[in-house]
Short mmCIF file of C-alpha atoms and ligand atoms in Angstrom, two decimals:
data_model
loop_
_atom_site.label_atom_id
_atom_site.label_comp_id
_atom_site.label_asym_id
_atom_site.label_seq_id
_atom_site.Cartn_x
_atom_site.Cartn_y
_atom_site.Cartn_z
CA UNK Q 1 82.67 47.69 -73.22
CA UNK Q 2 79.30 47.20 -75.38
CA UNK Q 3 76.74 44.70 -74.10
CA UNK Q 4 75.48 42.76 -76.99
CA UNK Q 5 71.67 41.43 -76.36
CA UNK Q 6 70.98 38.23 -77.82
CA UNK Q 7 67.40 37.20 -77.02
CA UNK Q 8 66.05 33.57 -75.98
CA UNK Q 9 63.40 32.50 -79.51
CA UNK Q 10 61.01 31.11 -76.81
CA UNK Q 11 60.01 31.77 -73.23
CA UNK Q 12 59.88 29.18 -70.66
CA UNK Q 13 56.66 29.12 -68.81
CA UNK Q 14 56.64 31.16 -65.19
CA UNK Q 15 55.94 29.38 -62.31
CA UNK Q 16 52.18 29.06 -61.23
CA UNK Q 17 52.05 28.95 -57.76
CA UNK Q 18 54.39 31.37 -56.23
CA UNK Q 19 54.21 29.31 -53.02
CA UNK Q 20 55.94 26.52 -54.07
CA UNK Q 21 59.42 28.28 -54.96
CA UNK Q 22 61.63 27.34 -52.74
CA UNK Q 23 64.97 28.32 -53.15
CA UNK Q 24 67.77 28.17 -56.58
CA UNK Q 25 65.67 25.39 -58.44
CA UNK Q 26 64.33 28.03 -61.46
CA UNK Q 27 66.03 30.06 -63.52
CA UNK Q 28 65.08 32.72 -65.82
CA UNK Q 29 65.34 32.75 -69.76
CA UNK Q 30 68.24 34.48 -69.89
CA UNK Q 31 72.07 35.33 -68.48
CA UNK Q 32 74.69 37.44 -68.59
CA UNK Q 33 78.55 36.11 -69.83
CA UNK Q 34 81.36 38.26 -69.80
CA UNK Q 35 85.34 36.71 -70.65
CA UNK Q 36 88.59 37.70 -69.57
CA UNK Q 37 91.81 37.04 -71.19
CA UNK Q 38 95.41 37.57 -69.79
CA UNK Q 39 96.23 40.45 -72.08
CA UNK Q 40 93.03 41.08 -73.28
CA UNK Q 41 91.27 42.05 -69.87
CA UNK Q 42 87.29 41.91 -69.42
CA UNK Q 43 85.49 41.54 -73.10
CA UNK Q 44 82.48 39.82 -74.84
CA UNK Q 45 79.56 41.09 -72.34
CA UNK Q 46 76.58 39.15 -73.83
CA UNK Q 47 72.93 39.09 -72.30
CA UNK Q 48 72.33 35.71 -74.04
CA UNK Q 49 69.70 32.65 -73.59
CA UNK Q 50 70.28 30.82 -70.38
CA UNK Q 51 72.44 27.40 -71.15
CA UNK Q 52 74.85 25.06 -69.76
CA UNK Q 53 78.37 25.84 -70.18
CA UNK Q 54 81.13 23.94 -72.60
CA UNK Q 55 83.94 23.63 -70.45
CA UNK Q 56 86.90 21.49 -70.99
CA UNK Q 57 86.97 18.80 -67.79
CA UNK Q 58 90.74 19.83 -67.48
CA UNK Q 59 88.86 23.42 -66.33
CA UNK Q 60 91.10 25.05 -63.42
CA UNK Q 61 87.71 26.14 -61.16
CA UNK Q 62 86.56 22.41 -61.45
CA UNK Q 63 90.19 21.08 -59.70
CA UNK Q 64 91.41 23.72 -57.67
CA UNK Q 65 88.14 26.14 -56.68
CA UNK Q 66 89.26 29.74 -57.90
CA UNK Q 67 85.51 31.03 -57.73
CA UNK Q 68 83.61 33.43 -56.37
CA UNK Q 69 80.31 34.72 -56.45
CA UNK Q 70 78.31 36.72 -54.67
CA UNK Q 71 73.98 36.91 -53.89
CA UNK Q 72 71.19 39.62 -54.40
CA UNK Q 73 67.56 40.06 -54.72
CA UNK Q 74 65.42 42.02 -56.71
CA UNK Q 75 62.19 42.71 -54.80
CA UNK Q 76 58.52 43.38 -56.76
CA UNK Q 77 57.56 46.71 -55.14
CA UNK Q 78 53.37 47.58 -54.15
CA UNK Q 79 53.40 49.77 -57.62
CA UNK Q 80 54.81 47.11 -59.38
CA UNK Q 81 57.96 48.33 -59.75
CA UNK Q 82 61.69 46.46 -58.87
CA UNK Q 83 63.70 47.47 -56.26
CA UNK Q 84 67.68 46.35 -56.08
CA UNK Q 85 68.57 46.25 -52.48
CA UNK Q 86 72.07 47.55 -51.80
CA UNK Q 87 73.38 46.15 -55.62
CA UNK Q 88 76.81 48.50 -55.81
CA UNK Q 89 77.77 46.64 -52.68
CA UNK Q 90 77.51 43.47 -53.53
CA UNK Q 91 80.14 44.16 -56.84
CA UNK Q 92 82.70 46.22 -54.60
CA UNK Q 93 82.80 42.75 -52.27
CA UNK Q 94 83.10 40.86 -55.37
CA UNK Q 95 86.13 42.80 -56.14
CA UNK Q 96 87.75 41.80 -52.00
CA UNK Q 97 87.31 38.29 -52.78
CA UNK Q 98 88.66 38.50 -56.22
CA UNK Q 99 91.69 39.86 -54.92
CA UNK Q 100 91.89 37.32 -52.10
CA UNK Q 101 91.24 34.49 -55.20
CA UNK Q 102 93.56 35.69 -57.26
CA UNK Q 103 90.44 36.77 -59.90
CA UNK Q 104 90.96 40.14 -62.15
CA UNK Q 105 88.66 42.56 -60.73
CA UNK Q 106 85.27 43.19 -62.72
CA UNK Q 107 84.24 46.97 -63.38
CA UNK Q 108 82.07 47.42 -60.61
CA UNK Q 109 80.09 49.92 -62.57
CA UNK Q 110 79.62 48.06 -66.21
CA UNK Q 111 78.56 45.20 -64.37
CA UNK Q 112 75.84 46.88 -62.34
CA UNK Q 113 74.29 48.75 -65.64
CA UNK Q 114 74.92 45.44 -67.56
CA UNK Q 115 72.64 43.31 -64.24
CA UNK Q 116 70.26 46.61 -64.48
CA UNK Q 117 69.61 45.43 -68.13
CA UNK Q 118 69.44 41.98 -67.43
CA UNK Q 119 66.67 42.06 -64.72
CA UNK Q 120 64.76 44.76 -67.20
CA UNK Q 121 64.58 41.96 -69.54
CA UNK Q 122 63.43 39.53 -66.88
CA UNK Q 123 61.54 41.88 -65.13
CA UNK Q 124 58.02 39.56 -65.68
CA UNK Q 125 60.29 36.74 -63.79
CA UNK Q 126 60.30 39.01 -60.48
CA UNK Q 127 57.51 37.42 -58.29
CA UNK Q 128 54.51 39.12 -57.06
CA UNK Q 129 53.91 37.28 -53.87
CA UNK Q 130 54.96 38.23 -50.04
CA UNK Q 131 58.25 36.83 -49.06
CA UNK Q 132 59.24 36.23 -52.74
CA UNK Q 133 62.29 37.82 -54.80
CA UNK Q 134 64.19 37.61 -57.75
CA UNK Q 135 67.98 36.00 -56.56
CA UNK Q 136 70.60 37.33 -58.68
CA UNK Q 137 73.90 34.90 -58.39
CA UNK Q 138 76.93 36.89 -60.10
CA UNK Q 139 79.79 34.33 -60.57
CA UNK Q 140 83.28 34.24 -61.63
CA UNK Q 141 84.85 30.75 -62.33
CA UNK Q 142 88.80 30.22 -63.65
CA UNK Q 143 88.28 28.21 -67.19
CA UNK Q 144 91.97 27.93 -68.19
CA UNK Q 145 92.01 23.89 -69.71
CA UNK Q 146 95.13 23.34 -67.33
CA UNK Q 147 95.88 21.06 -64.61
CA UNK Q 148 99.37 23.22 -63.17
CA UNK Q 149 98.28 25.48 -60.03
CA UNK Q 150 98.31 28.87 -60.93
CA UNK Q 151 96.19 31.92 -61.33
CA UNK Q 152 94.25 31.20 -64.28
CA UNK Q 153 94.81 33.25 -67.26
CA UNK Q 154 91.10 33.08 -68.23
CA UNK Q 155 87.80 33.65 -66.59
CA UNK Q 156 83.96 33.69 -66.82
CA UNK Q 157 81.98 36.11 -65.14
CA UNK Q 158 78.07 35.48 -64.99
CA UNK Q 159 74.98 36.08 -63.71
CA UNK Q 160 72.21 33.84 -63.29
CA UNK Q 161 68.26 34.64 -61.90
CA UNK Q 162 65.77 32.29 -60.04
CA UNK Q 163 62.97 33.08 -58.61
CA UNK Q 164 63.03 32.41 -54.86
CA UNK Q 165 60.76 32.20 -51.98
CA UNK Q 166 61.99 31.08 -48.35
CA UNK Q 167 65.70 29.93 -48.10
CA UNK Q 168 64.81 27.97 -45.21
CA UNK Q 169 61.83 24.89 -45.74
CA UNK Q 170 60.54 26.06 -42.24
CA UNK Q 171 60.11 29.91 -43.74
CA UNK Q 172 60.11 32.25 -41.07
CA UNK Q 173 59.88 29.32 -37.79
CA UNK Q 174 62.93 29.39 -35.76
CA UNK Q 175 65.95 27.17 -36.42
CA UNK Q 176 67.80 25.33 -34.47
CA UNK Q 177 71.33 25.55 -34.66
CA UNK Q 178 74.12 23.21 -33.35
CA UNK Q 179 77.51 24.56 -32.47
CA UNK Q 180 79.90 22.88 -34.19
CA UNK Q 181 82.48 21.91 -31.54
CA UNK Q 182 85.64 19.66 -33.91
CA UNK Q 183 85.56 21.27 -37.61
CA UNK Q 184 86.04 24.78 -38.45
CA UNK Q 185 85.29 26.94 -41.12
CA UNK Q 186 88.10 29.27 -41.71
CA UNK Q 187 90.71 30.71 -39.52
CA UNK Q 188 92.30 34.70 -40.06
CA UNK Q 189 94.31 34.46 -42.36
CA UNK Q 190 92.48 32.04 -44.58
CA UNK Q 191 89.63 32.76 -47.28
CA UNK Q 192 86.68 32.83 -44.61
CA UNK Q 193 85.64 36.44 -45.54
CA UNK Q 194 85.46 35.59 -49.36
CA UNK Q 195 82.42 34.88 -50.81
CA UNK Q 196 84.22 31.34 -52.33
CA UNK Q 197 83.01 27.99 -53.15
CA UNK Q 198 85.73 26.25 -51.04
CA UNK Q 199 84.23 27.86 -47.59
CA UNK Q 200 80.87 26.26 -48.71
CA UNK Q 201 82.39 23.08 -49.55
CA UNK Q 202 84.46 22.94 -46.20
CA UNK Q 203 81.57 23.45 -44.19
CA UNK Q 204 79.33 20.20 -45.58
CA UNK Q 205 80.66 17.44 -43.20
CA UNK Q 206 79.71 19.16 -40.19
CA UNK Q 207 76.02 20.72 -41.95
CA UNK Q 208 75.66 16.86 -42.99
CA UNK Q 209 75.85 15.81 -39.28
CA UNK Q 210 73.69 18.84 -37.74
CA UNK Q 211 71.17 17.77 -40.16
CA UNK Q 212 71.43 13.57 -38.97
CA UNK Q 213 70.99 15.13 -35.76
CA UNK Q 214 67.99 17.02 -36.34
CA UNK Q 215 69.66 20.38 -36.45
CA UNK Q 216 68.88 22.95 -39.42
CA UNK Q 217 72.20 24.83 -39.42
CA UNK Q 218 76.05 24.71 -37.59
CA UNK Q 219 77.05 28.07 -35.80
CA UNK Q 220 80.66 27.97 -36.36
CA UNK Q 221 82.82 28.29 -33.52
CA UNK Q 222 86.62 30.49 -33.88
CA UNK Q 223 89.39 27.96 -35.77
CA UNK Q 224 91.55 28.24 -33.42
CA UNK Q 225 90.50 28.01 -29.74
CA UNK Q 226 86.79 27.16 -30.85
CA UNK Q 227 85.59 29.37 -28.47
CA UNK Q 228 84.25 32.40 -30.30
CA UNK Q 229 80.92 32.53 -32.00
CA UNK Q 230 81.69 33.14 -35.75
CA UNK Q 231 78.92 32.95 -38.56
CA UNK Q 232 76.41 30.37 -39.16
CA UNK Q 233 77.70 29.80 -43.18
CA UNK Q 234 74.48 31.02 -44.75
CA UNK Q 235 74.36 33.80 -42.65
CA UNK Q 236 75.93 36.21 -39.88
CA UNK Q 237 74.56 35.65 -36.31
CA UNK Q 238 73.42 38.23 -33.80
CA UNK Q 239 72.45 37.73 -29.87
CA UNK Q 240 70.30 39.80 -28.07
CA UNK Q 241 71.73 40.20 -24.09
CA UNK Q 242 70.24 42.38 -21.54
CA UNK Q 243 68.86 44.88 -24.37
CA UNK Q 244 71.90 44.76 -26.85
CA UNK Q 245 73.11 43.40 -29.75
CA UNK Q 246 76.77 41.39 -30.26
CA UNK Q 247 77.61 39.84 -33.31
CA UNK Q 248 81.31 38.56 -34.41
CA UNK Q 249 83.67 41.43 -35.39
CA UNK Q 250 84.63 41.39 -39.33
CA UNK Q 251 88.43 40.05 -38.00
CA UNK Q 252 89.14 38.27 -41.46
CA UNK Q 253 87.41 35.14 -40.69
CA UNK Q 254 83.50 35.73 -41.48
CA UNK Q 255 81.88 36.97 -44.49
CA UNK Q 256 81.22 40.95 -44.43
CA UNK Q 257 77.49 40.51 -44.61
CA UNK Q 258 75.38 43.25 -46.55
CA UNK Q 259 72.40 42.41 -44.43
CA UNK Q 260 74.48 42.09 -41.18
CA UNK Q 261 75.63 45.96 -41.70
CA UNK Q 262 72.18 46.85 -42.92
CA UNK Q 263 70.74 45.45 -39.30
CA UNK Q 264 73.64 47.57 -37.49
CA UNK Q 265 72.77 50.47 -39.26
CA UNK Q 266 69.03 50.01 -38.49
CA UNK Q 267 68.96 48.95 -34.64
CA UNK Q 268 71.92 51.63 -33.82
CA UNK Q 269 70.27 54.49 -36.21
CA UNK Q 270 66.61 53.32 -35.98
CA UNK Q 271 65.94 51.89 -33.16
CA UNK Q 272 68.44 52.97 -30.96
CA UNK Q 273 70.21 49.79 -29.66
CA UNK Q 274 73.58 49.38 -28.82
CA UNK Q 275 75.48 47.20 -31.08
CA UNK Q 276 78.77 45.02 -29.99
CA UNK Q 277 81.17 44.05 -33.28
CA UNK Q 278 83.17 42.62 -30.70
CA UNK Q 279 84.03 38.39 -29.61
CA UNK Q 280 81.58 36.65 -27.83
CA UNK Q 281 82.63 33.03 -26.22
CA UNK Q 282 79.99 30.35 -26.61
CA UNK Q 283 80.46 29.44 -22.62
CA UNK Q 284 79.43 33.14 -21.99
CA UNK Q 285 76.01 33.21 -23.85
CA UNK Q 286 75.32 29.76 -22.86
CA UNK Q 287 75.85 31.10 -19.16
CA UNK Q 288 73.52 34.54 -20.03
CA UNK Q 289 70.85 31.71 -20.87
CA UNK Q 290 71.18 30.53 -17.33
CA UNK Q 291 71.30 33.77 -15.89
CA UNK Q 292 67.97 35.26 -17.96
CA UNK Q 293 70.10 37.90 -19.80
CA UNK Q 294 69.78 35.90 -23.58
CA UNK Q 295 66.78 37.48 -25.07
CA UNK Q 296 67.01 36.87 -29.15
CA UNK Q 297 68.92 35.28 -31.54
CA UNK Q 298 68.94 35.31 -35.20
CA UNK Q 299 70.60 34.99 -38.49
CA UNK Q 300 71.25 37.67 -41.17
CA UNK Q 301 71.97 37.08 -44.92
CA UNK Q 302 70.65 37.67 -48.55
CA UNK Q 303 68.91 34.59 -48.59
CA UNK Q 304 67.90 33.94 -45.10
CA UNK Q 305 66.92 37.61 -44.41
CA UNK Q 306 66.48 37.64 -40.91
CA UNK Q 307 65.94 34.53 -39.70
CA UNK Q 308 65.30 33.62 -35.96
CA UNK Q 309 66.86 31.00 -33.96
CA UNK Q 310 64.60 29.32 -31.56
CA UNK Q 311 67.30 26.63 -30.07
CA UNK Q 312 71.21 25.99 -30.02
CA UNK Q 313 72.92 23.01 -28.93
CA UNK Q 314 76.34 23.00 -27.67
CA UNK Q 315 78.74 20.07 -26.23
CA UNK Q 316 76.19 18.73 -24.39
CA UNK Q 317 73.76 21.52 -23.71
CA UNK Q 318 70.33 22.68 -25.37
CA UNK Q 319 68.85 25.82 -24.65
CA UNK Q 320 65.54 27.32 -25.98
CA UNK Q 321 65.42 31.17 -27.25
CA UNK Q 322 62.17 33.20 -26.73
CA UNK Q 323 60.53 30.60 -26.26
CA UNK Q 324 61.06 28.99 -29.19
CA UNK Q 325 59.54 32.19 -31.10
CA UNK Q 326 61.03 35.21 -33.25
CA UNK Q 327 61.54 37.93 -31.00
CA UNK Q 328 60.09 40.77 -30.46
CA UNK Q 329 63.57 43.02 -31.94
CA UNK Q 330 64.35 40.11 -34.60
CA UNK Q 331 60.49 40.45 -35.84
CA UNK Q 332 61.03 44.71 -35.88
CA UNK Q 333 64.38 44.38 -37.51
CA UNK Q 334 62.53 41.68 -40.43
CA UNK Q 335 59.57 43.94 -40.58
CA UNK Q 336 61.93 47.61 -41.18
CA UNK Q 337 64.51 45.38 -43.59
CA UNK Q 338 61.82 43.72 -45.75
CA UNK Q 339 60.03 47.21 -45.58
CA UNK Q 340 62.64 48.86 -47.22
CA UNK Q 341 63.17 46.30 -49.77
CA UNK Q 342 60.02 45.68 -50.95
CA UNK Q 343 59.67 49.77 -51.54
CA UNK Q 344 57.14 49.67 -48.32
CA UNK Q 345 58.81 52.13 -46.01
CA UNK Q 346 61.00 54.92 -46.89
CA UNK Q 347 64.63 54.39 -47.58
CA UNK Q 348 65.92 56.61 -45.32
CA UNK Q 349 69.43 55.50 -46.00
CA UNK Q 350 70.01 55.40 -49.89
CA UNK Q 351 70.08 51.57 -50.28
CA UNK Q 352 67.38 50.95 -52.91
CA UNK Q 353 67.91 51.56 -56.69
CA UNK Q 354 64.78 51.60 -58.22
CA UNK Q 355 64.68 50.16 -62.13
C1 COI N 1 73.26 34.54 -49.73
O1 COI N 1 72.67 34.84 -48.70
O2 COI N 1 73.08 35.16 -50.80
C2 COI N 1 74.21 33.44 -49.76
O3 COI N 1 75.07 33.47 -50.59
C3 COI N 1 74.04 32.33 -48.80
C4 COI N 1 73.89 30.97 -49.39
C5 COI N 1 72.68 30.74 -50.22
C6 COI N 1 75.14 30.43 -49.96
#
């Protein structure tokens, strides 16, 4: 497939103070489109001005949710250079939940060369300043004009940029989670290890009440015994007991993090910790808080890098973690992650491609 290049006649200003980003408010002068047809397959890959869609209101993604999308950085390296953290990965997921959605599967390839040319054009958007990056939000939306439920029989895959700093307001302070005891987010069987717009929209109601009650973010709990620690929705969760690491196993119902297998690979290979992929009950790390043995907690996504958790609240129990602090392993594991990705510290694995 060719990749036509239309360019935007004028440039919109970039932001001033690189402080002040926050998260998916900007985007950059240009995107990528690329259709599908039934028939036809994947055609029309355009790197075109950034604009809002025509779409008919009858639009299959806007009634029924077949979507997916997926969520990258580029990073702004010491030489000045841009680093792509892990990119290949992030298409061959695309490609699980496309299956799982019913989507026709992208070529993994094109559209890595065809994002490589998009950030080169918006390489001046990718910020300068610690903590920032350029997010990079591939999407795929159904756009058949037709209210029957079906696979659609015509798609848009895209690719926005915005410059980002934080994902959380609080930066790098520890959140405080609530464990969300009555909904759940997705059970085996369902779409809970797609990246898909429907797993973000189920999990609002109970984010909407955490937040009333002070809390940042919902750990999710198993969907069917709601016993089992899960994922926090924005990002996989790890506990430090005793010296080791457990996080949920990838058993169909949490999202296959990129960052959550980067952070196994670096505390087995790097730092030499043992790692448990393995179910851990709520009741039993609320009862290693009583006993001492719950050292560190924290989050691990795209977005919220690694983020530490300072508090969870559960039923009707509230511990504090590290004192309310990052710990000492969640602040090594930030420090080796961000090291690599910002072209700091040798990547001794093969995850960067440099541009
Ligand atoms: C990411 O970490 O890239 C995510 O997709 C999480 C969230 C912003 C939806």
């Amino acid at each position: 497939m060719k990749l036509e290049v239309q360019k935007a006649q004028s440039l919109k200003p970039k932001p001033e103070d690189e402080s002040k980003l926050g998260f998916g408010r900007i985007f950059t002068d240009h995107m990528l489109t690329i259709e599908y047809t039934a028939g036809k397959g994947w055609h029309d890959a355009k790197i075109k001005p950034y604009e809002n869609f025509s779409l008919s209101p009858a639009c299959s993604v806007l009634h029924y949710s077949q979507t997916i999308f997926e969520g990258l950085k580029a990073y702004r390296t010491p030489s000045g250079g841009i680093n792509l953290f892990r990119p290949w990965d992030n298409f061959k997921r695309m490609n699980i939940s496309a299956e799982r959605l019913c989507i026709p599967k992208i070529d993994e390839e094109f559209a890595l060369e065809a994002l490589i040319e998009l950030i080169r054009l918006e390489q001046d958007w990718v910020p300068h300043s610690e903590g920032t990056s350029l997010y990079i939000r591939p999407t795929i939306i159904a756009t058949d004009p037709f209210l029957g439920v079906r696979a659609g029989e015509q798609y848009l895959f895209y690719i926005i940029l915005s410059p980002v700093g934080a994902y959380y307001a609080s930066g790098l302070a520890p959140v405080d989670i609530y464990v969300e005891d009555e909904y759940v987010r997705a059970v085996k069987g369902g779409m809970g290890f797609a990246k898909t717009g429907g797993n973000y929209a189920a999990s609002l109601i109970a984010g909407e009440i955490a937040h009333k009650r002070g809390f940042s973010q919902v750990l999710w709990l198993d969907g069917v015994e709601k016993k089992y620690v899960e994922e926090v929705g924005s990002m996989n969760i790890f506990f430090k007991i005793r010296g080791e690491l457990y996080t949920a196993p990838l058993a169909g119902s949490i999202l296959p993090g990129i960052t959550r297998d980067s952070i196994i690979r670096l505390a087995k290979d790097y730092y030499g910790v043992k790692v448990h992929e393995e179910r851990i009950a709520i009741a039993d790390i609320f009862e290693e808080n009583e006993k001492g043995g719950l050292e560190e907690v924290f989050g691990t996504g795209t977005a919220a890098v690694v983020s530490p958790v300072g508090g969870m609240t559960w039923e009707d129990k509230s511990i504090k973690i590290s004192g309310g602090k990052m710990g000492e392993l969640t602040s090594k594991l930030y420090d080796k992650l961000t090291g690599i990705q910002y072209g700091k510290e040798k990547d001794e694995f093969g995850w960067i491609k440099t541009l």
